[in-house]
PDB file of N, CA and C in Angstrom:
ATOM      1  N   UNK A  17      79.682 102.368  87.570  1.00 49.00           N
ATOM      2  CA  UNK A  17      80.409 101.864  88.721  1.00 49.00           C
ATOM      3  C   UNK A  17      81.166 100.588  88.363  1.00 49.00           C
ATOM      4  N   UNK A  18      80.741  99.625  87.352  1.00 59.00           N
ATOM      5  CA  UNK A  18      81.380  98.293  86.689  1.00 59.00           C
ATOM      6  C   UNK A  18      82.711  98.928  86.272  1.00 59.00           C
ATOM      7  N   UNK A  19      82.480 100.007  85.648  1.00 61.00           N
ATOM      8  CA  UNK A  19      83.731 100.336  84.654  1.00 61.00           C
ATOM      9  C   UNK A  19      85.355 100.435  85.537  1.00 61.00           C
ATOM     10  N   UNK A  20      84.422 101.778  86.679  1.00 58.00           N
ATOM     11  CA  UNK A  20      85.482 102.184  87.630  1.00 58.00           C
ATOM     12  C   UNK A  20      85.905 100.172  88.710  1.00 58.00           C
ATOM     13  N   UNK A  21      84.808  99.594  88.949  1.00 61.00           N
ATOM     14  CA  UNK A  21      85.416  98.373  89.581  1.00 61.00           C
ATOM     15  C   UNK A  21      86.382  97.541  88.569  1.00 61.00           C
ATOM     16  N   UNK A  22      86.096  97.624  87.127  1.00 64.00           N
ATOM     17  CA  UNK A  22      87.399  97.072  86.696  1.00 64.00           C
ATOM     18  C   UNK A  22      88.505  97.854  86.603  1.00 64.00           C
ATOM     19  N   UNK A  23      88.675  98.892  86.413  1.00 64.00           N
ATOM     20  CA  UNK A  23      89.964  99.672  86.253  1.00 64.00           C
ATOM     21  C   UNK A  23      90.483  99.460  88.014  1.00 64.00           C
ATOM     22  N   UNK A  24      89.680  99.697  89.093  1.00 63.00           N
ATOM     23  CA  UNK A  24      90.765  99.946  89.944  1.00 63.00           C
ATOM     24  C   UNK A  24      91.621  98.772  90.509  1.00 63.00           C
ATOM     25  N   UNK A  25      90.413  96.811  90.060  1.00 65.00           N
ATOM     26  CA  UNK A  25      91.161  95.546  90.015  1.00 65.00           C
ATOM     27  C   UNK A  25      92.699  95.946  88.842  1.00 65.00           C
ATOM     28  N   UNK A  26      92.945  96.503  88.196  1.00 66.00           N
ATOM     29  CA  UNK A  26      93.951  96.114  87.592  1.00 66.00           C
ATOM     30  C   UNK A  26      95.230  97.048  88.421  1.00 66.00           C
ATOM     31  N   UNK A  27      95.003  98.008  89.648  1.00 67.00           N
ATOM     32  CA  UNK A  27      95.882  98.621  90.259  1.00 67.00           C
ATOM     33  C   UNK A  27      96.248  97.530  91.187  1.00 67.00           C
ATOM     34  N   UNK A  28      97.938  98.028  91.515  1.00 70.00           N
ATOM     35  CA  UNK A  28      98.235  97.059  92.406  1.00 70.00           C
ATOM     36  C   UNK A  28      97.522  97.366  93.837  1.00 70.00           C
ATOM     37  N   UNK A  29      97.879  96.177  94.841  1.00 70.00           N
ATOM     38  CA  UNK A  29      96.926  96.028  95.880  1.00 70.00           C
ATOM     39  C   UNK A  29      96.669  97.408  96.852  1.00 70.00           C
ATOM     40  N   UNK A  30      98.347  98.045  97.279  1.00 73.00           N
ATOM     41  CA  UNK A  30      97.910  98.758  98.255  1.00 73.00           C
ATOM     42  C   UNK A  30      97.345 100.099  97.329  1.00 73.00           C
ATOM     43  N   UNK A  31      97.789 100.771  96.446  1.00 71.00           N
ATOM     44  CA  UNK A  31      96.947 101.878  95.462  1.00 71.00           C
ATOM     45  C   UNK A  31      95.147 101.178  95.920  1.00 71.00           C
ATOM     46  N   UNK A  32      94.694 100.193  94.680  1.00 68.00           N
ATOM     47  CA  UNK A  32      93.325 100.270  95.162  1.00 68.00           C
ATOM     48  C   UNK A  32      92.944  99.971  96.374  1.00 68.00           C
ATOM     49  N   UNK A  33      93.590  99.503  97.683  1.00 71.00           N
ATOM     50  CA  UNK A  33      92.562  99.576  98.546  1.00 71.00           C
ATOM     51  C   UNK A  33      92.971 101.106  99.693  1.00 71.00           C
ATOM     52  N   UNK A  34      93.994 101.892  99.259  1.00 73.00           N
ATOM     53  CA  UNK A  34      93.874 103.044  99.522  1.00 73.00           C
ATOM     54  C   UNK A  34      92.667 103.848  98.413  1.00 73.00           C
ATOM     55  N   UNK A  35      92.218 103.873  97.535  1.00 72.00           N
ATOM     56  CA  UNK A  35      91.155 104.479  96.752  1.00 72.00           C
ATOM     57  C   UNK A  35      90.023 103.962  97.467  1.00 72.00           C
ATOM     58  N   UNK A  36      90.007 102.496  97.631  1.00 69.00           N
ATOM     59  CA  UNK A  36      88.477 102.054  98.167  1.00 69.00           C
ATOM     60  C   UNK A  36      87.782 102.343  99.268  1.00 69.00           C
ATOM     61  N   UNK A  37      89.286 102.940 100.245  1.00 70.00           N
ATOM     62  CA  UNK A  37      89.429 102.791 101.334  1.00 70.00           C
ATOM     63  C   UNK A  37      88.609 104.968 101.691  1.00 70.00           C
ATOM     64  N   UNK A  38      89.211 105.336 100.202  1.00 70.00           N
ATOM     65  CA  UNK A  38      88.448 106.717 100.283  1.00 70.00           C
ATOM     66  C   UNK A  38      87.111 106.890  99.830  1.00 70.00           C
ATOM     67  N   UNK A  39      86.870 106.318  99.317  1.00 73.00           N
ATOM     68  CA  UNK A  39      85.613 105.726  98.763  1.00 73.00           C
ATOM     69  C   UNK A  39      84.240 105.969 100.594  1.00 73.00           C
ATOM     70  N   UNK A  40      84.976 104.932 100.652  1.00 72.00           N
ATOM     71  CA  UNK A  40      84.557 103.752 101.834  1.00 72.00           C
ATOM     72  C   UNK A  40      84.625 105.292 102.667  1.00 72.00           C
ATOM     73  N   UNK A  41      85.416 105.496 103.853  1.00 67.00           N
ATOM     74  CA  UNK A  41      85.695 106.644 104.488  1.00 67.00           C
ATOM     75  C   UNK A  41      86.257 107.870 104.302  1.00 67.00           C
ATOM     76  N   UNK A  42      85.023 109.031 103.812  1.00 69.00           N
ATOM     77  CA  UNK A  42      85.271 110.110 103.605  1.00 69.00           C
ATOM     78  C   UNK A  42      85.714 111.211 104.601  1.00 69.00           C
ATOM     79  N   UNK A  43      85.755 110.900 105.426  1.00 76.00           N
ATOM     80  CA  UNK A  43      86.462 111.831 106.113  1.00 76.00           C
ATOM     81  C   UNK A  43      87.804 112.052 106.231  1.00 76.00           C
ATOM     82  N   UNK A  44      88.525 112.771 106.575  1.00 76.00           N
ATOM     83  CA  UNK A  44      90.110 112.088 106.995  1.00 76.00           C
ATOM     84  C   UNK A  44      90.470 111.201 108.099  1.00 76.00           C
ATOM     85  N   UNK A  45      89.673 111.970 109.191  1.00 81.00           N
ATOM     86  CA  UNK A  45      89.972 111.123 110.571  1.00 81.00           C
ATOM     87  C   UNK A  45      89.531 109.823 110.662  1.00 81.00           C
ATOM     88  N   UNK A  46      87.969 109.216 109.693  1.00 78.00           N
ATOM     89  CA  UNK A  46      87.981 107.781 109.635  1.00 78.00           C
ATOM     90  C   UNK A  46      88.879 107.201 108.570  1.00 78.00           C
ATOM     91  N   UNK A  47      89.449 108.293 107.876  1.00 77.00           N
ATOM     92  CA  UNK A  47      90.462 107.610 106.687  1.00 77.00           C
ATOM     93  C   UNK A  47      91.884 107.157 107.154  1.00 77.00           C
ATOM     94  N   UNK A  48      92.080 107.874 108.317  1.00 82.00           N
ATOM     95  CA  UNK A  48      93.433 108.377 108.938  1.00 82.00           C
ATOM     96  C   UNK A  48      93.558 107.098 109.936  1.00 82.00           C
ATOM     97  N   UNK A  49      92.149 106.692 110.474  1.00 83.00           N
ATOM     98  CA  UNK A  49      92.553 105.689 111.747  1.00 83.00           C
ATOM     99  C   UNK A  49      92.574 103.988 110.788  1.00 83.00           C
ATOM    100  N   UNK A  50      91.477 103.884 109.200  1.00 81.00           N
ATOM    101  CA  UNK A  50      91.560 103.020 108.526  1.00 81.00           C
ATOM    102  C   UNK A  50      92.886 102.753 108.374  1.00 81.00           C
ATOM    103  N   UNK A  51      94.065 103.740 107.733  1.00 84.00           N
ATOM    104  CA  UNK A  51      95.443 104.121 107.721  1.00 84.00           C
ATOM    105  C   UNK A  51      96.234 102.695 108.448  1.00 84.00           C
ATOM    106  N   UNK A  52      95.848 103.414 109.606  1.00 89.00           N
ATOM    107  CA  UNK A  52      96.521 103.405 110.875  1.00 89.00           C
ATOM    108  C   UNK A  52      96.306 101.371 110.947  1.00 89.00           C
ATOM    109  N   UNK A  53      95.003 100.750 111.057  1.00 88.00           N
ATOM    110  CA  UNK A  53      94.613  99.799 111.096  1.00 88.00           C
ATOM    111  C   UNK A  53      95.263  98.880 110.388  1.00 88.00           C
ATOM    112  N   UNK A  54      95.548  99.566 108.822  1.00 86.00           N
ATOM    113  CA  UNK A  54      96.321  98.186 107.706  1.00 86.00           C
ATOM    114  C   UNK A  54      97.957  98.457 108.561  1.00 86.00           C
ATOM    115  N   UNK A  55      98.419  99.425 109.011  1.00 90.00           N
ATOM    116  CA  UNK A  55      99.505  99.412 109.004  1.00 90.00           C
ATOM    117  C   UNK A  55      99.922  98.320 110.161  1.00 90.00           C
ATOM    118  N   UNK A  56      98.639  98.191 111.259  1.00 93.00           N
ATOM    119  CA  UNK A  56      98.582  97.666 112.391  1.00 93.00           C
ATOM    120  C   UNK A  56      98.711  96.261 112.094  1.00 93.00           C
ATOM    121  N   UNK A  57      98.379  95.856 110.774  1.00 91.00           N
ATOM    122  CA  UNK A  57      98.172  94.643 110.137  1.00 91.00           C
ATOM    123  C   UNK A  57      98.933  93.987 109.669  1.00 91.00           C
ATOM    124  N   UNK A  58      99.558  94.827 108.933  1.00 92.00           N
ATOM    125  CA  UNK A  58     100.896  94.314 108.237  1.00 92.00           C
ATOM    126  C   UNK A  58     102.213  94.210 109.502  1.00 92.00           C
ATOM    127  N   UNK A  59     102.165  94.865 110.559  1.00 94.00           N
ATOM    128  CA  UNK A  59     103.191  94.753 111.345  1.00 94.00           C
ATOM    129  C   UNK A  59     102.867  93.451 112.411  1.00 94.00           C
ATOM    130  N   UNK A  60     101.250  92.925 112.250  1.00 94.00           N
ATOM    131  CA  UNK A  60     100.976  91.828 112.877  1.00 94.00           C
ATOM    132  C   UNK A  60     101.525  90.784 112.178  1.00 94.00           C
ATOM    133  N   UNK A  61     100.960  90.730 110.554  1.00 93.00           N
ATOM    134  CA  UNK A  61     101.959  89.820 109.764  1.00 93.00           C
ATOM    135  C   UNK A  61     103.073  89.352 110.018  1.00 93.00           C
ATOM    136  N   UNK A  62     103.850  90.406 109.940  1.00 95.00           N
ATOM    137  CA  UNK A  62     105.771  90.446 109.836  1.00 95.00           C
ATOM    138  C   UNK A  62     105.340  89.641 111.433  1.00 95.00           C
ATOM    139  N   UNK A  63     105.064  90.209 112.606  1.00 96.00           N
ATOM    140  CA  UNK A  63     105.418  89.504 113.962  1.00 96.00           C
ATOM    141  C   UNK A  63     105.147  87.717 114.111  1.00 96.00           C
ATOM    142  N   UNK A  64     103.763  88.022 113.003  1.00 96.00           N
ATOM    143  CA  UNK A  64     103.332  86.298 113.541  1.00 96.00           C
ATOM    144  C   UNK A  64     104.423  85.213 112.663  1.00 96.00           C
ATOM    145  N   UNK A  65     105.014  85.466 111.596  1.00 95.00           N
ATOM    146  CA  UNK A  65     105.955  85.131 110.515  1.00 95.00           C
ATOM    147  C   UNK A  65     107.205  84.857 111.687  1.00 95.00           C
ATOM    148  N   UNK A  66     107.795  86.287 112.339  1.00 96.00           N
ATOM    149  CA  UNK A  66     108.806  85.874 112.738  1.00 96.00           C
ATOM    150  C   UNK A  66     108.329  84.783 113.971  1.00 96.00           C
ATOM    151  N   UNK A  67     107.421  84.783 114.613  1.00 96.00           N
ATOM    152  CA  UNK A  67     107.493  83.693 115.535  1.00 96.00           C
ATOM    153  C   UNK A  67     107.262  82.431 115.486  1.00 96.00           C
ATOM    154  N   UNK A  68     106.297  82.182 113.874  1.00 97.00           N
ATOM    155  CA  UNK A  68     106.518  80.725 113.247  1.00 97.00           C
ATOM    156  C   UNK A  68     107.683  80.085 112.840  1.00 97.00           C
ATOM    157  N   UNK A  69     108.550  81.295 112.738  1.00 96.00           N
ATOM    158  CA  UNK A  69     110.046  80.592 112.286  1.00 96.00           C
ATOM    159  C   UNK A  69     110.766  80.209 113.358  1.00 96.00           C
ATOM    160  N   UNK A  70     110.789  81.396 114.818  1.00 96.00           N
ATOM    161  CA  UNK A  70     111.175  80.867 116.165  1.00 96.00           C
ATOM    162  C   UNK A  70     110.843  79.806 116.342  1.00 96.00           C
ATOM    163  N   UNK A  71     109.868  79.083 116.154  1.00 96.00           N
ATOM    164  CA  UNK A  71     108.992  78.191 117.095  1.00 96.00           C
ATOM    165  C   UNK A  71     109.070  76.822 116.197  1.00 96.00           C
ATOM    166  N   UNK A  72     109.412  77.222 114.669  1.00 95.00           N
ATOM    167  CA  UNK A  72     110.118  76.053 113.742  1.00 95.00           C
ATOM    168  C   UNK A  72     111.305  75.244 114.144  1.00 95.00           C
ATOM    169  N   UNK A  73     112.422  76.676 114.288  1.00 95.00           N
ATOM    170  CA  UNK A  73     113.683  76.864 114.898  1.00 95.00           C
ATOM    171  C   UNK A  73     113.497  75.966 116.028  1.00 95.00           C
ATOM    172  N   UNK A  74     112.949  76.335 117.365  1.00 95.00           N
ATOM    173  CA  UNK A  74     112.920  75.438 118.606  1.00 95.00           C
ATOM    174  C   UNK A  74     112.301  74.014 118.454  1.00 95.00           C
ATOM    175  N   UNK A  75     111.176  73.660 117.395  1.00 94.00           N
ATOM    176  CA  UNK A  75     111.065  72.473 117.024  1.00 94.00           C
ATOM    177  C   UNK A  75     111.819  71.604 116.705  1.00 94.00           C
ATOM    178  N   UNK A  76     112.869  72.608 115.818  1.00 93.00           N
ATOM    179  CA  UNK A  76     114.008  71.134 115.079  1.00 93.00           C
ATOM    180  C   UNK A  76     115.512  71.107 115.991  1.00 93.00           C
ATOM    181  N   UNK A  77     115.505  72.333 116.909  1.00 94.00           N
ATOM    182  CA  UNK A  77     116.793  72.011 117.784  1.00 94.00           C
ATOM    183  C   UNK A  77     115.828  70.998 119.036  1.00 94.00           C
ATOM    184  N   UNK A  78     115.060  70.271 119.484  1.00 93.00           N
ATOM    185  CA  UNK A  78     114.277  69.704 120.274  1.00 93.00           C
ATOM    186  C   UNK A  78     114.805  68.150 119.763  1.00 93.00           C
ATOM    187  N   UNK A  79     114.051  68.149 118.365  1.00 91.00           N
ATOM    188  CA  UNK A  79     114.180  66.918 117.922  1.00 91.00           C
ATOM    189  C   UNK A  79     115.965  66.709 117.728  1.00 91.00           C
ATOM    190  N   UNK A  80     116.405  67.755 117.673  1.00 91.00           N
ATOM    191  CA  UNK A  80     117.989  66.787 117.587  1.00 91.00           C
ATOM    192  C   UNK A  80     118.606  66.753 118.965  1.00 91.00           C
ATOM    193  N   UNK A  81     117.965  67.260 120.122  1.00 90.00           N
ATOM    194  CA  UNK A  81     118.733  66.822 121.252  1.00 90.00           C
ATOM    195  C   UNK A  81     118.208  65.794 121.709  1.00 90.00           C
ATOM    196  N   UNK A  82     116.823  65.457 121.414  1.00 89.00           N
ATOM    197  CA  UNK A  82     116.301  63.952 121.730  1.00 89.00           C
ATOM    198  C   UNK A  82     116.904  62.768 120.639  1.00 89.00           C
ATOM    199  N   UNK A  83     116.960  63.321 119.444  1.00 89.00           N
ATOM    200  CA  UNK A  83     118.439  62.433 118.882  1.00 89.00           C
ATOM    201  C   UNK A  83     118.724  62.038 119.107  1.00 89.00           C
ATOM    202  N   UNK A  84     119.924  62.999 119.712  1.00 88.00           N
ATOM    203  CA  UNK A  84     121.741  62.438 120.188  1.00 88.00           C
ATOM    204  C   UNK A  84     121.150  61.767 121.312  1.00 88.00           C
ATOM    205  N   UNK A  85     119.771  61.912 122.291  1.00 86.00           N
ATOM    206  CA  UNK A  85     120.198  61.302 123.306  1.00 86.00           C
ATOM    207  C   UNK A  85     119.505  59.877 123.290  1.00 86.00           C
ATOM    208  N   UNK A  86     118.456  59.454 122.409  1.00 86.00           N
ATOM    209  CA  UNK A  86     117.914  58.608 122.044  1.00 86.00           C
ATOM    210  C   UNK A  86     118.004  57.785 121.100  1.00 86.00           C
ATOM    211  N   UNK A  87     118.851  58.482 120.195  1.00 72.00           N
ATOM    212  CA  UNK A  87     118.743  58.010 118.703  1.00 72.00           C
ATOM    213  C   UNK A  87     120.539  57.557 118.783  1.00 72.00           C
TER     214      UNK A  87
END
């Protein structure tokens, strides 16, 4: 089992944790909703990313209208 845990560290990320992930859940339907879960994940990523940049964005147009009107 050492041997197979080093060979599948040298695959890139999503390959081994789709293998681990069959490993882990043999069925299809718990393999299918695991699936379903990273994908749920990665599209949480991308959302929380874009709204740190919104919310960057509204930070630095804030500070320059208190600027012009203060500064």
């Amino acid at each position: 089992m050492r041997r197979v845990n080093i060979l599948l560290n040298h695959l890139p990320g999503p390959a081994r944790e789709s293998i681990f992930a069959k490993l882990k859940f043999p069925s299809h339907e718990e393999f299918a909703a695991y699936q379903e879960l990273l994908k749920c994940r990665e599209t949480y990523k991308k959302e929380l990313g874009r709204l740190e940049k919104t919310v960057r964005s509204i930070k630095l147009s804030m500070v320059k209208v208190v600027s012009i009107f203060f500064g």
